[in-house]
Amino acid sequence: MTADPFEITLPVQTGIGVVAPFDFALDRELWRWVPDHACLHTTRLPYLPEPVTVQLAEALADPHGVRRATRDLLVPEPEVVAYSCTSGNFIGGAAGEAALVAAMLDAGAPRAVTTSGAMVSALESLGVRRVAVVTPYVDAVTDRLVSFLAEYGITTTASVGLGMLGDIWKMTYAHVLAAVAELDTTGADALFVSCTNVPTYDVIEPLRRRLGIPVLTANQVTMWSALRAAGVPLDWDLGAPARREFGLATG
């Protein structure tokens, strides 16, 4: 006797709200970090015809825009809202990041995280006080990231910025690997690859093995922080890809 398909119970889904910048193009990468019983609800901030500079990052750091976007996400009742934009989170320093979290909570998000806040939490979770950094940004934006980390007592041992003013999502894994190859990671406790529009999922483990230190990336730490805030058990470790897809040992 076959089961009645109408008697099959749907699994309970845990909603994760995601506020993304207008040019975010790596939705699939975010989904790869999420277990089957979690669901992403994503909205984007309005289009801004600006190059990727300090000025654009400051515009993306406007709490009013993030508050409005958060309200757009609340109908499916997410357990947490994540603002997934590294530069838009760190450009205003620790106070600016805290203002963005406050704006999301004020809009009604039950919990709120940002990519840059997640980065700091992940580094602290791993006991990292010295980090090497790769970014796609111009130097002025990369410098703001270094200053943001310093506010938390985290030293940037070396940094490489690629000076990109747009189309960051078109980067390939080869571009990421080449950028890391330019970086002297001597003395660093970990590597951080910035920007949620930089594809990194499949290169994290190869880089970790090559460098011998944890490798953290923007989308990885965003989902790590959001899933933890939502109470979703993780089946992967910081610094390595999800074991459910690759079966790779971590440590």
JSON list of C-alpha atoms in Angstrom, two decimals:
[
{"chain": "A", "resi": 1, "resn": "MET", "atom": "CA", "xyz": [0.00, 0.00, 0.00]},
{"chain": "A", "resi": 2, "resn": "THR", "atom": "CA", "xyz": [1.48, 3.34, -1.00]},
{"chain": "A", "resi": 3, "resn": "ALA", "atom": "CA", "xyz": [1.51, 6.34, 1.29]},
{"chain": "A", "resi": 4, "resn": "ASP", "atom": "CA", "xyz": [-0.98, 9.10, 0.65]},
{"chain": "A", "resi": 5, "resn": "PRO", "atom": "CA", "xyz": [1.15, 12.04, -0.58]},
{"chain": "A", "resi": 6, "resn": "PHE", "atom": "CA", "xyz": [-1.25, 14.43, 1.12]},
{"chain": "A", "resi": 7, "resn": "GLU", "atom": "CA", "xyz": [-0.32, 12.91, 4.49]},
{"chain": "A", "resi": 8, "resn": "ILE", "atom": "CA", "xyz": [3.37, 13.69, 4.11]},
{"chain": "A", "resi": 9, "resn": "THR", "atom": "CA", "xyz": [4.40, 16.34, 6.62]},
{"chain": "A", "resi": 10, "resn": "LEU", "atom": "CA", "xyz": [6.46, 19.22, 5.34]},
{"chain": "A", "resi": 11, "resn": "PRO", "atom": "CA", "xyz": [9.66, 19.80, 7.31]},
{"chain": "A", "resi": 12, "resn": "VAL", "atom": "CA", "xyz": [9.71, 22.87, 9.48]},
{"chain": "A", "resi": 13, "resn": "GLN", "atom": "CA", "xyz": [11.69, 25.61, 7.75]},
{"chain": "A", "resi": 14, "resn": "THR", "atom": "CA", "xyz": [13.75, 28.17, 9.65]},
{"chain": "A", "resi": 15, "resn": "GLY", "atom": "CA", "xyz": [13.71, 31.50, 7.84]},
{"chain": "A", "resi": 16, "resn": "ILE", "atom": "CA", "xyz": [16.86, 33.56, 7.38]},
{"chain": "A", "resi": 17, "resn": "GLY", "atom": "CA", "xyz": [16.28, 37.07, 6.06]},
{"chain": "A", "resi": 18, "resn": "VAL", "atom": "CA", "xyz": [19.05, 38.55, 3.92]},
{"chain": "A", "resi": 19, "resn": "VAL", "atom": "CA", "xyz": [19.43, 42.22, 3.03]},
{"chain": "A", "resi": 20, "resn": "ALA", "atom": "CA", "xyz": [21.86, 42.47, 0.12]},
{"chain": "A", "resi": 21, "resn": "PRO", "atom": "CA", "xyz": [23.29, 45.39, -1.85]},
{"chain": "A", "resi": 22, "resn": "PHE", "atom": "CA", "xyz": [21.78, 46.11, -5.25]},
{"chain": "A", "resi": 23, "resn": "ASP", "atom": "CA", "xyz": [24.63, 44.41, -7.16]},
{"chain": "A", "resi": 24, "resn": "PHE", "atom": "CA", "xyz": [24.77, 41.18, -5.15]},
{"chain": "A", "resi": 25, "resn": "ALA", "atom": "CA", "xyz": [24.98, 38.25, -7.59]},
{"chain": "A", "resi": 26, "resn": "LEU", "atom": "CA", "xyz": [26.06, 35.24, -5.53]},
{"chain": "A", "resi": 27, "resn": "ASP", "atom": "CA", "xyz": [22.73, 34.02, -4.15]},
{"chain": "A", "resi": 28, "resn": "ARG", "atom": "CA", "xyz": [23.67, 30.44, -4.96]},
{"chain": "A", "resi": 29, "resn": "GLU", "atom": "CA", "xyz": [26.83, 30.68, -2.85]},
{"chain": "A", "resi": 30, "resn": "LEU", "atom": "CA", "xyz": [24.81, 31.77, 0.16]},
{"chain": "A", "resi": 31, "resn": "TRP", "atom": "CA", "xyz": [22.44, 28.84, -0.34]},
{"chain": "A", "resi": 32, "resn": "ARG", "atom": "CA", "xyz": [25.34, 26.38, -0.40]},
{"chain": "A", "resi": 33, "resn": "TRP", "atom": "CA", "xyz": [26.08, 27.21, 3.24]},
{"chain": "A", "resi": 34, "resn": "VAL", "atom": "CA", "xyz": [22.48, 26.61, 4.35]},
{"chain": "A", "resi": 35, "resn": "PRO", "atom": "CA", "xyz": [21.10, 23.22, 5.45]},
{"chain": "A", "resi": 36, "resn": "ASP", "atom": "CA", "xyz": [17.92, 21.88, 3.87]},
{"chain": "A", "resi": 37, "resn": "HIS", "atom": "CA", "xyz": [15.68, 22.88, 6.78]},
{"chain": "A", "resi": 38, "resn": "ALA", "atom": "CA", "xyz": [16.65, 26.56, 6.54]},
{"chain": "A", "resi": 39, "resn": "CYS", "atom": "CA", "xyz": [15.31, 28.95, 3.92]},
{"chain": "A", "resi": 40, "resn": "LEU", "atom": "CA", "xyz": [16.76, 32.25, 2.73]},
{"chain": "A", "resi": 41, "resn": "HIS", "atom": "CA", "xyz": [14.47, 35.22, 2.11]},
{"chain": "A", "resi": 42, "resn": "THR", "atom": "CA", "xyz": [16.43, 37.88, 0.24]},
{"chain": "A", "resi": 43, "resn": "THR", "atom": "CA", "xyz": [15.82, 41.50, -0.69]},
{"chain": "A", "resi": 44, "resn": "ARG", "atom": "CA", "xyz": [18.14, 44.08, -2.26]},
{"chain": "A", "resi": 45, "resn": "LEU", "atom": "CA", "xyz": [18.79, 47.72, -1.54]},
{"chain": "A", "resi": 46, "resn": "PRO", "atom": "CA", "xyz": [17.92, 50.21, -4.31]},
{"chain": "A", "resi": 47, "resn": "TYR", "atom": "CA", "xyz": [20.27, 50.63, -7.26]},
{"chain": "A", "resi": 48, "resn": "LEU", "atom": "CA", "xyz": [22.99, 53.26, -6.92]},
{"chain": "A", "resi": 49, "resn": "PRO", "atom": "CA", "xyz": [24.86, 54.28, -10.11]},
{"chain": "A", "resi": 50, "resn": "GLU", "atom": "CA", "xyz": [28.20, 54.62, -8.34]},
{"chain": "A", "resi": 51, "resn": "PRO", "atom": "CA", "xyz": [31.61, 52.91, -8.54]},
{"chain": "A", "resi": 52, "resn": "VAL", "atom": "CA", "xyz": [32.73, 50.78, -5.60]},
{"chain": "A", "resi": 53, "resn": "THR", "atom": "CA", "xyz": [34.41, 53.48, -3.53]},
{"chain": "A", "resi": 54, "resn": "VAL", "atom": "CA", "xyz": [34.19, 54.85, 0.00]},
{"chain": "A", "resi": 55, "resn": "GLN", "atom": "CA", "xyz": [31.24, 56.96, -1.13]},
{"chain": "A", "resi": 56, "resn": "LEU", "atom": "CA", "xyz": [29.24, 53.94, -2.28]},
{"chain": "A", "resi": 57, "resn": "ALA", "atom": "CA", "xyz": [30.05, 51.98, 0.87]},
{"chain": "A", "resi": 58, "resn": "GLU", "atom": "CA", "xyz": [28.89, 54.93, 2.97]},
{"chain": "A", "resi": 59, "resn": "ALA", "atom": "CA", "xyz": [25.63, 55.07, 1.01]},
{"chain": "A", "resi": 60, "resn": "LEU", "atom": "CA", "xyz": [25.12, 51.34, 1.62]},
{"chain": "A", "resi": 61, "resn": "ALA", "atom": "CA", "xyz": [25.73, 51.96, 5.33]},
{"chain": "A", "resi": 62, "resn": "ASP", "atom": "CA", "xyz": [22.65, 54.19, 5.66]},
{"chain": "A", "resi": 63, "resn": "PRO", "atom": "CA", "xyz": [20.60, 52.71, 8.53]},
{"chain": "A", "resi": 64, "resn": "HIS", "atom": "CA", "xyz": [17.38, 54.13, 7.07]},
{"chain": "A", "resi": 65, "resn": "GLY", "atom": "CA", "xyz": [17.71, 52.10, 3.88]},
{"chain": "A", "resi": 66, "resn": "VAL", "atom": "CA", "xyz": [18.58, 48.95, 5.79]},
{"chain": "A", "resi": 67, "resn": "ARG", "atom": "CA", "xyz": [15.62, 49.50, 8.12]},
{"chain": "A", "resi": 68, "resn": "ARG", "atom": "CA", "xyz": [13.22, 49.74, 5.16]},
{"chain": "A", "resi": 69, "resn": "ALA", "atom": "CA", "xyz": [14.71, 46.63, 3.53]},
{"chain": "A", "resi": 70, "resn": "THR", "atom": "CA", "xyz": [14.39, 44.71, 6.78]},
{"chain": "A", "resi": 71, "resn": "ARG", "atom": "CA", "xyz": [10.68, 45.52, 6.96]},
{"chain": "A", "resi": 72, "resn": "ASP", "atom": "CA", "xyz": [10.29, 44.07, 3.47]},
{"chain": "A", "resi": 73, "resn": "LEU", "atom": "CA", "xyz": [11.57, 40.74, 4.79]},
{"chain": "A", "resi": 74, "resn": "LEU", "atom": "CA", "xyz": [9.36, 40.32, 7.82]},
{"chain": "A", "resi": 75, "resn": "VAL", "atom": "CA", "xyz": [6.23, 38.81, 6.24]},
{"chain": "A", "resi": 76, "resn": "PRO", "atom": "CA", "xyz": [7.67, 35.24, 6.11]},
{"chain": "A", "resi": 77, "resn": "GLU", "atom": "CA", "xyz": [8.77, 35.68, 9.75]},
{"chain": "A", "resi": 78, "resn": "PRO", "atom": "CA", "xyz": [12.53, 35.01, 9.59]},
{"chain": "A", "resi": 79, "resn": "GLU", "atom": "CA", "xyz": [14.29, 34.11, 12.81]},
{"chain": "A", "resi": 80, "resn": "VAL", "atom": "CA", "xyz": [17.14, 36.47, 11.99]},
{"chain": "A", "resi": 81, "resn": "VAL", "atom": "CA", "xyz": [17.98, 39.15, 9.42]},
{"chain": "A", "resi": 82, "resn": "ALA", "atom": "CA", "xyz": [21.52, 39.42, 8.06]},
{"chain": "A", "resi": 83, "resn": "TYR", "atom": "CA", "xyz": [22.85, 42.48, 6.26]},
{"chain": "A", "resi": 84, "resn": "SER", "atom": "CA", "xyz": [25.13, 40.78, 3.76]},
{"chain": "A", "resi": 85, "resn": "CYS", "atom": "CA", "xyz": [27.55, 43.51, 2.64]},
{"chain": "A", "resi": 86, "resn": "THR", "atom": "CA", "xyz": [31.03, 43.64, 4.12]},
{"chain": "A", "resi": 87, "resn": "SER", "atom": "CA", "xyz": [32.09, 47.16, 3.10]},
{"chain": "A", "resi": 88, "resn": "GLY", "atom": "CA", "xyz": [28.67, 48.61, 3.87]},
{"chain": "A", "resi": 89, "resn": "ASN", "atom": "CA", "xyz": [29.06, 47.23, 7.40]},
{"chain": "A", "resi": 90, "resn": "PHE", "atom": "CA", "xyz": [32.64, 48.23, 8.23]},
{"chain": "A", "resi": 91, "resn": "ILE", "atom": "CA", "xyz": [32.87, 51.59, 6.46]},
{"chain": "A", "resi": 92, "resn": "GLY", "atom": "CA", "xyz": [31.45, 53.46, 9.47]},
{"chain": "A", "resi": 93, "resn": "GLY", "atom": "CA", "xyz": [33.58, 51.64, 12.01]},
{"chain": "A", "resi": 94, "resn": "ALA", "atom": "CA", "xyz": [32.30, 49.70, 14.99]},
{"chain": "A", "resi": 95, "resn": "ALA", "atom": "CA", "xyz": [29.72, 52.41, 15.77]},
{"chain": "A", "resi": 96, "resn": "GLY", "atom": "CA", "xyz": [28.40, 52.28, 12.20]},
{"chain": "A", "resi": 97, "resn": "GLU", "atom": "CA", "xyz": [28.07, 48.50, 12.32]},
{"chain": "A", "resi": 98, "resn": "ALA", "atom": "CA", "xyz": [26.21, 48.71, 15.62]},
{"chain": "A", "resi": 99, "resn": "ALA", "atom": "CA", "xyz": [23.85, 51.31, 14.12]},
{"chain": "A", "resi": 100, "resn": "LEU", "atom": "CA", "xyz": [22.97, 48.92, 11.30]},
{"chain": "A", "resi": 101, "resn": "VAL", "atom": "CA", "xyz": [22.18, 46.12, 13.75]},
{"chain": "A", "resi": 102, "resn": "ALA", "atom": "CA", "xyz": [20.06, 48.54, 15.77]},
{"chain": "A", "resi": 103, "resn": "ALA", "atom": "CA", "xyz": [18.19, 49.61, 12.61]},
{"chain": "A", "resi": 104, "resn": "MET", "atom": "CA", "xyz": [17.31, 46.01, 11.74]},
{"chain": "A", "resi": 105, "resn": "LEU", "atom": "CA", "xyz": [16.10, 45.31, 15.27]},
{"chain": "A", "resi": 106, "resn": "ASP", "atom": "CA", "xyz": [14.12, 48.57, 15.28]},
{"chain": "A", "resi": 107, "resn": "ALA", "atom": "CA", "xyz": [12.44, 47.48, 12.04]},
{"chain": "A", "resi": 108, "resn": "GLY", "atom": "CA", "xyz": [11.20, 44.33, 13.77]},
{"chain": "A", "resi": 109, "resn": "ALA", "atom": "CA", "xyz": [13.88, 41.72, 13.09]},
{"chain": "A", "resi": 110, "resn": "PRO", "atom": "CA", "xyz": [13.90, 39.27, 16.03]},
{"chain": "A", "resi": 111, "resn": "ARG", "atom": "CA", "xyz": [17.69, 39.02, 15.72]},
{"chain": "A", "resi": 112, "resn": "ALA", "atom": "CA", "xyz": [20.16, 40.82, 13.46]},
{"chain": "A", "resi": 113, "resn": "VAL", "atom": "CA", "xyz": [23.71, 40.28, 12.22]},
{"chain": "A", "resi": 114, "resn": "THR", "atom": "CA", "xyz": [26.00, 41.89, 9.66]},
{"chain": "A", "resi": 115, "resn": "THR", "atom": "CA", "xyz": [28.79, 40.44, 7.58]},
{"chain": "A", "resi": 116, "resn": "SER", "atom": "CA", "xyz": [31.48, 42.56, 9.21]},
{"chain": "A", "resi": 117, "resn": "GLY", "atom": "CA", "xyz": [30.13, 41.87, 12.67]},
{"chain": "A", "resi": 118, "resn": "ALA", "atom": "CA", "xyz": [30.12, 38.18, 11.79]},
{"chain": "A", "resi": 119, "resn": "MET", "atom": "CA", "xyz": [33.72, 38.46, 10.60]},
{"chain": "A", "resi": 120, "resn": "VAL", "atom": "CA", "xyz": [34.81, 39.81, 13.97]},
{"chain": "A", "resi": 121, "resn": "SER", "atom": "CA", "xyz": [32.79, 37.17, 15.85]},
{"chain": "A", "resi": 122, "resn": "ALA", "atom": "CA", "xyz": [34.29, 34.40, 13.72]},
{"chain": "A", "resi": 123, "resn": "LEU", "atom": "CA", "xyz": [37.85, 35.64, 14.23]},
{"chain": "A", "resi": 124, "resn": "GLU", "atom": "CA", "xyz": [37.27, 35.92, 17.97]},
{"chain": "A", "resi": 125, "resn": "SER", "atom": "CA", "xyz": [35.69, 32.46, 18.04]},
{"chain": "A", "resi": 126, "resn": "LEU", "atom": "CA", "xyz": [38.88, 31.05, 16.52]},
{"chain": "A", "resi": 127, "resn": "GLY", "atom": "CA", "xyz": [41.10, 33.07, 18.84]},
{"chain": "A", "resi": 128, "resn": "VAL", "atom": "CA", "xyz": [42.53, 35.04, 15.92]},
{"chain": "A", "resi": 129, "resn": "ARG", "atom": "CA", "xyz": [44.29, 38.32, 16.78]},
{"chain": "A", "resi": 130, "resn": "ARG", "atom": "CA", "xyz": [46.39, 38.66, 13.61]},
{"chain": "A", "resi": 131, "resn": "VAL", "atom": "CA", "xyz": [44.81, 38.31, 10.18]},
{"chain": "A", "resi": 132, "resn": "ALA", "atom": "CA", "xyz": [45.88, 38.66, 6.55]},
{"chain": "A", "resi": 133, "resn": "VAL", "atom": "CA", "xyz": [43.25, 40.22, 4.29]},
{"chain": "A", "resi": 134, "resn": "VAL", "atom": "CA", "xyz": [42.36, 40.00, 0.59]},
{"chain": "A", "resi": 135, "resn": "THR", "atom": "CA", "xyz": [39.79, 42.44, -0.80]},
{"chain": "A", "resi": 136, "resn": "PRO", "atom": "CA", "xyz": [38.53, 43.45, -4.25]},
{"chain": "A", "resi": 137, "resn": "TYR", "atom": "CA", "xyz": [38.43, 47.10, -3.15]},
{"chain": "A", "resi": 138, "resn": "VAL", "atom": "CA", "xyz": [40.39, 50.25, -3.86]},
{"chain": "A", "resi": 139, "resn": "ASP", "atom": "CA", "xyz": [42.94, 51.08, -1.16]},
{"chain": "A", "resi": 140, "resn": "ALA", "atom": "CA", "xyz": [40.77, 53.67, 0.57]},
{"chain": "A", "resi": 141, "resn": "VAL", "atom": "CA", "xyz": [38.07, 51.06, 1.24]},
{"chain": "A", "resi": 142, "resn": "THR", "atom": "CA", "xyz": [40.55, 48.35, 2.24]},
{"chain": "A", "resi": 143, "resn": "ASP", "atom": "CA", "xyz": [42.08, 50.80, 4.73]},
{"chain": "A", "resi": 144, "resn": "ARG", "atom": "CA", "xyz": [38.68, 51.21, 6.38]},
{"chain": "A", "resi": 145, "resn": "LEU", "atom": "CA", "xyz": [38.50, 47.42, 6.83]},
{"chain": "A", "resi": 146, "resn": "VAL", "atom": "CA", "xyz": [41.91, 47.44, 8.50]},
{"chain": "A", "resi": 147, "resn": "SER", "atom": "CA", "xyz": [40.78, 50.25, 10.81]},
{"chain": "A", "resi": 148, "resn": "PHE", "atom": "CA", "xyz": [37.55, 48.40, 11.65]},
{"chain": "A", "resi": 149, "resn": "LEU", "atom": "CA", "xyz": [39.47, 45.30, 12.66]},
{"chain": "A", "resi": 150, "resn": "ALA", "atom": "CA", "xyz": [41.85, 47.39, 14.76]},
{"chain": "A", "resi": 151, "resn": "GLU", "atom": "CA", "xyz": [38.90, 48.68, 16.80]},
{"chain": "A", "resi": 152, "resn": "TYR", "atom": "CA", "xyz": [38.47, 45.10, 18.03]},
{"chain": "A", "resi": 153, "resn": "GLY", "atom": "CA", "xyz": [42.16, 44.61, 18.76]},
{"chain": "A", "resi": 154, "resn": "ILE", "atom": "CA", "xyz": [42.72, 42.56, 15.59]},
{"chain": "A", "resi": 155, "resn": "THR", "atom": "CA", "xyz": [45.94, 43.35, 13.71]},
{"chain": "A", "resi": 156, "resn": "THR", "atom": "CA", "xyz": [46.08, 43.11, 9.93]},
{"chain": "A", "resi": 157, "resn": "THR", "atom": "CA", "xyz": [49.48, 41.60, 9.15]},
{"chain": "A", "resi": 158, "resn": "ALA", "atom": "CA", "xyz": [49.19, 42.12, 5.38]},
{"chain": "A", "resi": 159, "resn": "SER", "atom": "CA", "xyz": [46.53, 43.11, 2.88]},
{"chain": "A", "resi": 160, "resn": "VAL", "atom": "CA", "xyz": [45.97, 42.98, -0.87]},
{"chain": "A", "resi": 161, "resn": "GLY", "atom": "CA", "xyz": [43.28, 45.09, -2.55]},
{"chain": "A", "resi": 162, "resn": "LEU", "atom": "CA", "xyz": [42.51, 44.50, -6.21]},
{"chain": "A", "resi": 163, "resn": "GLY", "atom": "CA", "xyz": [41.29, 48.04, -6.90]},
{"chain": "A", "resi": 164, "resn": "MET", "atom": "CA", "xyz": [38.03, 46.97, -8.54]},
{"chain": "A", "resi": 165, "resn": "LEU", "atom": "CA", "xyz": [35.40, 49.67, -9.08]},
{"chain": "A", "resi": 166, "resn": "GLY", "atom": "CA", "xyz": [32.60, 47.36, -10.23]},
{"chain": "A", "resi": 167, "resn": "ASP", "atom": "CA", "xyz": [31.57, 43.93, -11.54]},
{"chain": "A", "resi": 168, "resn": "ILE", "atom": "CA", "xyz": [33.18, 42.25, -8.53]},
{"chain": "A", "resi": 169, "resn": "TRP", "atom": "CA", "xyz": [30.80, 39.31, -8.89]},
{"chain": "A", "resi": 170, "resn": "LYS", "atom": "CA", "xyz": [32.53, 38.45, -12.20]},
{"chain": "A", "resi": 171, "resn": "MET", "atom": "CA", "xyz": [35.69, 37.41, -10.34]},
{"chain": "A", "resi": 172, "resn": "THR", "atom": "CA", "xyz": [36.63, 33.77, -10.77]},
{"chain": "A", "resi": 173, "resn": "TYR", "atom": "CA", "xyz": [38.26, 31.34, -8.38]},
{"chain": "A", "resi": 174, "resn": "ALA", "atom": "CA", "xyz": [41.47, 31.85, -10.35]},
{"chain": "A", "resi": 175, "resn": "HIS", "atom": "CA", "xyz": [41.35, 35.57, -9.53]},
{"chain": "A", "resi": 176, "resn": "VAL", "atom": "CA", "xyz": [40.91, 34.79, -5.84]},
{"chain": "A", "resi": 177, "resn": "LEU", "atom": "CA", "xyz": [43.79, 32.33, -5.81]},
{"chain": "A", "resi": 178, "resn": "ALA", "atom": "CA", "xyz": [46.06, 34.77, -7.66]},
{"chain": "A", "resi": 179, "resn": "ALA", "atom": "CA", "xyz": [45.26, 37.51, -5.15]},
{"chain": "A", "resi": 180, "resn": "VAL", "atom": "CA", "xyz": [46.05, 35.24, -2.21]},
{"chain": "A", "resi": 181, "resn": "ALA", "atom": "CA", "xyz": [49.32, 34.23, -3.91]},
{"chain": "A", "resi": 182, "resn": "GLU", "atom": "CA", "xyz": [50.40, 37.90, -3.75]},
{"chain": "A", "resi": 183, "resn": "LEU", "atom": "CA", "xyz": [49.84, 38.01, 0.00]},
{"chain": "A", "resi": 184, "resn": "ASP", "atom": "CA", "xyz": [52.48, 37.30, 2.64]},
{"chain": "A", "resi": 185, "resn": "THR", "atom": "CA", "xyz": [50.60, 35.39, 5.33]},
{"chain": "A", "resi": 186, "resn": "THR", "atom": "CA", "xyz": [53.64, 35.03, 7.58]},
{"chain": "A", "resi": 187, "resn": "GLY", "atom": "CA", "xyz": [52.61, 35.72, 11.16]},
{"chain": "A", "resi": 188, "resn": "ALA", "atom": "CA", "xyz": [48.88, 35.65, 10.40]},
{"chain": "A", "resi": 189, "resn": "ASP", "atom": "CA", "xyz": [46.57, 33.43, 12.43]},
{"chain": "A", "resi": 190, "resn": "ALA", "atom": "CA", "xyz": [43.97, 33.37, 9.64]},
{"chain": "A", "resi": 191, "resn": "LEU", "atom": "CA", "xyz": [43.12, 34.70, 6.19]},
{"chain": "A", "resi": 192, "resn": "PHE", "atom": "CA", "xyz": [39.97, 36.71, 5.51]},
{"chain": "A", "resi": 193, "resn": "VAL", "atom": "CA", "xyz": [38.65, 37.23, 1.96]},
{"chain": "A", "resi": 194, "resn": "SER", "atom": "CA", "xyz": [36.33, 40.23, 2.00]},
{"chain": "A", "resi": 195, "resn": "CYS", "atom": "CA", "xyz": [33.19, 41.11, -0.01]},
{"chain": "A", "resi": 196, "resn": "THR", "atom": "CA", "xyz": [30.04, 39.02, -0.37]},
{"chain": "A", "resi": 197, "resn": "ASN", "atom": "CA", "xyz": [30.33, 39.37, -4.16]},
{"chain": "A", "resi": 198, "resn": "VAL", "atom": "CA", "xyz": [33.65, 37.48, -4.25]},
{"chain": "A", "resi": 199, "resn": "PRO", "atom": "CA", "xyz": [33.12, 33.77, -5.02]},
{"chain": "A", "resi": 200, "resn": "THR", "atom": "CA", "xyz": [35.04, 31.61, -2.54]},
{"chain": "A", "resi": 201, "resn": "TYR", "atom": "CA", "xyz": [33.11, 28.49, -1.57]},
{"chain": "A", "resi": 202, "resn": "ASP", "atom": "CA", "xyz": [35.17, 25.88, -3.40]},
{"chain": "A", "resi": 203, "resn": "VAL", "atom": "CA", "xyz": [38.59, 27.44, -2.73]},
{"chain": "A", "resi": 204, "resn": "ILE", "atom": "CA", "xyz": [38.38, 27.68, 1.05]},
{"chain": "A", "resi": 205, "resn": "GLU", "atom": "CA", "xyz": [39.59, 24.17, 1.78]},
{"chain": "A", "resi": 206, "resn": "PRO", "atom": "CA", "xyz": [42.41, 24.17, -0.83]},
{"chain": "A", "resi": 207, "resn": "LEU", "atom": "CA", "xyz": [43.62, 27.50, 0.55]},
{"chain": "A", "resi": 208, "resn": "ARG", "atom": "CA", "xyz": [43.42, 26.28, 4.14]},
{"chain": "A", "resi": 209, "resn": "ARG", "atom": "CA", "xyz": [45.53, 23.27, 3.26]},
{"chain": "A", "resi": 210, "resn": "ARG", "atom": "CA", "xyz": [48.04, 25.37, 1.33]},
{"chain": "A", "resi": 211, "resn": "LEU", "atom": "CA", "xyz": [48.40, 28.10, 3.95]},
{"chain": "A", "resi": 212, "resn": "GLY", "atom": "CA", "xyz": [48.02, 26.00, 7.09]},
{"chain": "A", "resi": 213, "resn": "ILE", "atom": "CA", "xyz": [45.70, 28.56, 8.73]},
{"chain": "A", "resi": 214, "resn": "PRO", "atom": "CA", "xyz": [41.92, 29.02, 8.85]},
{"chain": "A", "resi": 215, "resn": "VAL", "atom": "CA", "xyz": [40.43, 30.72, 5.78]},
{"chain": "A", "resi": 216, "resn": "LEU", "atom": "CA", "xyz": [37.35, 32.83, 6.38]},
{"chain": "A", "resi": 217, "resn": "THR", "atom": "CA", "xyz": [35.24, 34.52, 3.72]},
{"chain": "A", "resi": 218, "resn": "ALA", "atom": "CA", "xyz": [32.41, 37.04, 3.71]},
{"chain": "A", "resi": 219, "resn": "ASN", "atom": "CA", "xyz": [29.53, 34.75, 2.72]},
{"chain": "A", "resi": 220, "resn": "GLN", "atom": "CA", "xyz": [30.79, 31.97, 4.97]},
{"chain": "A", "resi": 221, "resn": "VAL", "atom": "CA", "xyz": [30.88, 34.07, 8.14]},
{"chain": "A", "resi": 222, "resn": "THR", "atom": "CA", "xyz": [27.56, 35.74, 7.31]},
{"chain": "A", "resi": 223, "resn": "MET", "atom": "CA", "xyz": [25.77, 32.41, 7.14]},
{"chain": "A", "resi": 224, "resn": "TRP", "atom": "CA", "xyz": [27.68, 31.05, 10.15]},
{"chain": "A", "resi": 225, "resn": "SER", "atom": "CA", "xyz": [26.52, 33.97, 12.26]},
{"chain": "A", "resi": 226, "resn": "ALA", "atom": "CA", "xyz": [22.95, 34.02, 10.92]},
{"chain": "A", "resi": 227, "resn": "LEU", "atom": "CA", "xyz": [22.40, 30.28, 11.37]},
{"chain": "A", "resi": 228, "resn": "ARG", "atom": "CA", "xyz": [23.78, 30.38, 14.90]},
{"chain": "A", "resi": 229, "resn": "ALA", "atom": "CA", "xyz": [21.54, 33.33, 15.76]},
{"chain": "A", "resi": 230, "resn": "ALA", "atom": "CA", "xyz": [18.54, 31.42, 14.39]},
{"chain": "A", "resi": 231, "resn": "GLY", "atom": "CA", "xyz": [19.42, 28.35, 16.43]},
{"chain": "A", "resi": 232, "resn": "VAL", "atom": "CA", "xyz": [20.13, 26.18, 13.38]},
{"chain": "A", "resi": 233, "resn": "PRO", "atom": "CA", "xyz": [22.75, 23.48, 14.07]},
{"chain": "A", "resi": 234, "resn": "LEU", "atom": "CA", "xyz": [25.77, 23.74, 11.76]},
{"chain": "A", "resi": 235, "resn": "ASP", "atom": "CA", "xyz": [27.11, 20.72, 9.88]},
{"chain": "A", "resi": 236, "resn": "TRP", "atom": "CA", "xyz": [30.32, 22.53, 8.88]},
{"chain": "A", "resi": 237, "resn": "ASP", "atom": "CA", "xyz": [33.17, 24.31, 10.59]},
{"chain": "A", "resi": 238, "resn": "LEU", "atom": "CA", "xyz": [34.59, 27.80, 10.22]},
{"chain": "A", "resi": 239, "resn": "GLY", "atom": "CA", "xyz": [37.39, 27.94, 7.69]},
{"chain": "A", "resi": 240, "resn": "ALA", "atom": "CA", "xyz": [36.24, 24.94, 5.65]},
{"chain": "A", "resi": 241, "resn": "PRO", "atom": "CA", "xyz": [33.37, 24.12, 3.26]},
{"chain": "A", "resi": 242, "resn": "ALA", "atom": "CA", "xyz": [30.25, 22.26, 4.27]},
{"chain": "A", "resi": 243, "resn": "ARG", "atom": "CA", "xyz": [30.99, 18.61, 4.95]},
{"chain": "A", "resi": 244, "resn": "ARG", "atom": "CA", "xyz": [27.59, 17.57, 3.64]},
{"chain": "A", "resi": 245, "resn": "GLU", "atom": "CA", "xyz": [28.75, 18.40, 0.08]},
{"chain": "A", "resi": 246, "resn": "PHE", "atom": "CA", "xyz": [32.39, 17.40, 0.10]},
{"chain": "A", "resi": 247, "resn": "GLY", "atom": "CA", "xyz": [33.02, 15.10, 3.07]},
{"chain": "A", "resi": 248, "resn": "LEU", "atom": "CA", "xyz": [36.25, 16.96, 3.80]},
{"chain": "A", "resi": 249, "resn": "ALA", "atom": "CA", "xyz": [37.87, 16.70, 7.19]},
{"chain": "A", "resi": 250, "resn": "THR", "atom": "CA", "xyz": [38.32, 19.94, 9.05]},
{"chain": "A", "resi": 251, "resn": "GLY", "atom": "CA", "xyz": [40.57, 21.02, 11.83]}
]
